[in-house]
Coordinates of N, CA and C in Angstrom, one line a residue:
X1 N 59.9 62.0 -101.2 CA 60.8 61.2 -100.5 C 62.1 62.0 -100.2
X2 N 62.4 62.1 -99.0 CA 63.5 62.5 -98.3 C 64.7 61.8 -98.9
X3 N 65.3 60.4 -99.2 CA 66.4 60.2 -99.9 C 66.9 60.9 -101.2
X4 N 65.9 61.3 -102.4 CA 66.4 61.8 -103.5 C 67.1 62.4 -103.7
X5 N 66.7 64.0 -103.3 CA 68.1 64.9 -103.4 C 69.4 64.7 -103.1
X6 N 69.6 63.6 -101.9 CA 71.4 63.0 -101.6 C 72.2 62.7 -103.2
X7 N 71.3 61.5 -103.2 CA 72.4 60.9 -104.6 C 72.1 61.9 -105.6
X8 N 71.1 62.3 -106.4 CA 71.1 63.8 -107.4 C 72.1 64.7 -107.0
X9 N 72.5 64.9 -105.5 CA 73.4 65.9 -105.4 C 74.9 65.4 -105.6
X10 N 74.7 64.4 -105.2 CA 76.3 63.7 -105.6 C 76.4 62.8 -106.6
X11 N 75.7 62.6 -107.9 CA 75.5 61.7 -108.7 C 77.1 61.9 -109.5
X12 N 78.1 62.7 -109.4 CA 79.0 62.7 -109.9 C 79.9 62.0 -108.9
X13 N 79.8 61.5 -107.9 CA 81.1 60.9 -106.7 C 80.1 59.5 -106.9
X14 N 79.3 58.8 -107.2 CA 79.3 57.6 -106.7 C 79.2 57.1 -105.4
X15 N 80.8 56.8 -104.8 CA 80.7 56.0 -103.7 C 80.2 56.9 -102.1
X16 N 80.5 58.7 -102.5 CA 79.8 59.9 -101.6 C 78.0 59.4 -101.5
X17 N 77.9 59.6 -102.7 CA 76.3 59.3 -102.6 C 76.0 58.3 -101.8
X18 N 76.5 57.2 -102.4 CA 76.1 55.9 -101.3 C 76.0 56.4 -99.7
X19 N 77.5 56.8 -99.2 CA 77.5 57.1 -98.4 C 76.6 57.9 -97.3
X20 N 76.8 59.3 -98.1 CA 75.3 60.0 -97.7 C 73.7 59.4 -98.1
X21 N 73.6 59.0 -98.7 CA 72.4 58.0 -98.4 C 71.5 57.4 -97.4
X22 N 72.8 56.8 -96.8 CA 72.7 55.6 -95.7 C 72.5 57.0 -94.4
X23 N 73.3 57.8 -94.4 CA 73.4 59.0 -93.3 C 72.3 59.5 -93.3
X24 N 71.3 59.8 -94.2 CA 70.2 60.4 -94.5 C 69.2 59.5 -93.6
X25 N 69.2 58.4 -93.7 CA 67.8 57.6 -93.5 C 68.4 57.4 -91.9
X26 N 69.4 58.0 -91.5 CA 69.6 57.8 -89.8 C 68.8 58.7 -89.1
X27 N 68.5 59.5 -89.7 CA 67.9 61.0 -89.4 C 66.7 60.5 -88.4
X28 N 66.2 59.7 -89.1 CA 64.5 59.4 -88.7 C 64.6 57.5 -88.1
X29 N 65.7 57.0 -89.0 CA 65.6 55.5 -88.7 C 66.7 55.1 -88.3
X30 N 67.2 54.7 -87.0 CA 68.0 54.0 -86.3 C 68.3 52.4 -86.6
X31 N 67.6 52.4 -87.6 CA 68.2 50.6 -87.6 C 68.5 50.4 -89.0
X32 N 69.6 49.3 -88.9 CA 71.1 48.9 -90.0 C 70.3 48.6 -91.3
X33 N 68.6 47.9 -91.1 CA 68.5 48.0 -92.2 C 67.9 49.2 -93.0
X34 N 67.4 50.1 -92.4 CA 67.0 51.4 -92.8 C 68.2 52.0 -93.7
X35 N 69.3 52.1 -92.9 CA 70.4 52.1 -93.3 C 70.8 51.7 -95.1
X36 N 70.6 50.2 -94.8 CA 71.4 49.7 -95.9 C 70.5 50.1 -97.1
X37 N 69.1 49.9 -96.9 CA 68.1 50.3 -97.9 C 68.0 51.5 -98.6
X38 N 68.5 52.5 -97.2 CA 68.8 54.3 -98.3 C 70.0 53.9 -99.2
X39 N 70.7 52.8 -98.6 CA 72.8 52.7 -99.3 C 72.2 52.2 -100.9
X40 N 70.9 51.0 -100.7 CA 70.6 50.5 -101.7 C 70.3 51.0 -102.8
X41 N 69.1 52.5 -102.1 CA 67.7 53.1 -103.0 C 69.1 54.4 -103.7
X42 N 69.7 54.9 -103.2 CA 70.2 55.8 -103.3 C 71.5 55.4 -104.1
X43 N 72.2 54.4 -104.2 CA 72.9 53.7 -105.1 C 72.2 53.6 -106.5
X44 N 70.7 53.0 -106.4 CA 69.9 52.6 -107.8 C 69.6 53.9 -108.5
X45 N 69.5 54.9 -107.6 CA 69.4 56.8 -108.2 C 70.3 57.0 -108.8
X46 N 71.9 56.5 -108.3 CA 72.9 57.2 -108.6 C 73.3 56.7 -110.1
X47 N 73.1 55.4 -110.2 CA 73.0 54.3 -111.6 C 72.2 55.0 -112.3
X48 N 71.1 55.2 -112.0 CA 70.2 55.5 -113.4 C 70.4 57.5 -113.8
X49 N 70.7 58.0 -112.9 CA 71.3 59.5 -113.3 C 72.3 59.0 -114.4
X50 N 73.3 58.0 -114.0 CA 74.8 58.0 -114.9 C 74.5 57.0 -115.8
X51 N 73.1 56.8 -116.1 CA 72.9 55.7 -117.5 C 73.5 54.6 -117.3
X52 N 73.5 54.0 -116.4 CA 74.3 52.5 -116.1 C 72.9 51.6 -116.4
X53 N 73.4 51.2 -117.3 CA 72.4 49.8 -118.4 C 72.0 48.4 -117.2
X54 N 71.2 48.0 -117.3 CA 70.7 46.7 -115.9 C 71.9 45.7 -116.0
X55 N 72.4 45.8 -116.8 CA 73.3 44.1 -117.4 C 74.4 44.4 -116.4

């Protein structure tokens, strides 16, 4: 998968990651929800790099 390496590379900024995430899946997919779904998948990477517990 093409999204991983974004948040791994930025797993120390958080809200970068997010960001680049969402920029990543523009590459190939032009629509908001493609978008929001890399913002989503690549946010849940960035949590589980930094040990963030589900609660």
């Amino acid at each position: 998968m093409r999204l991983t390496p974004v948040p791994l590379f930025f797993y120390k900024h958080p809200a970068e990651a997010v960001e680049y995430s969402g920029l990543s899946g523009l590459i190939t997919h032009g629509d908001k929800k493609a978008y929001d779904a890399c913002r989503y998948y690549g946010a849940l990477i960035v949590a589980a790099v930094n040990g963030v517990e589900k609660k």
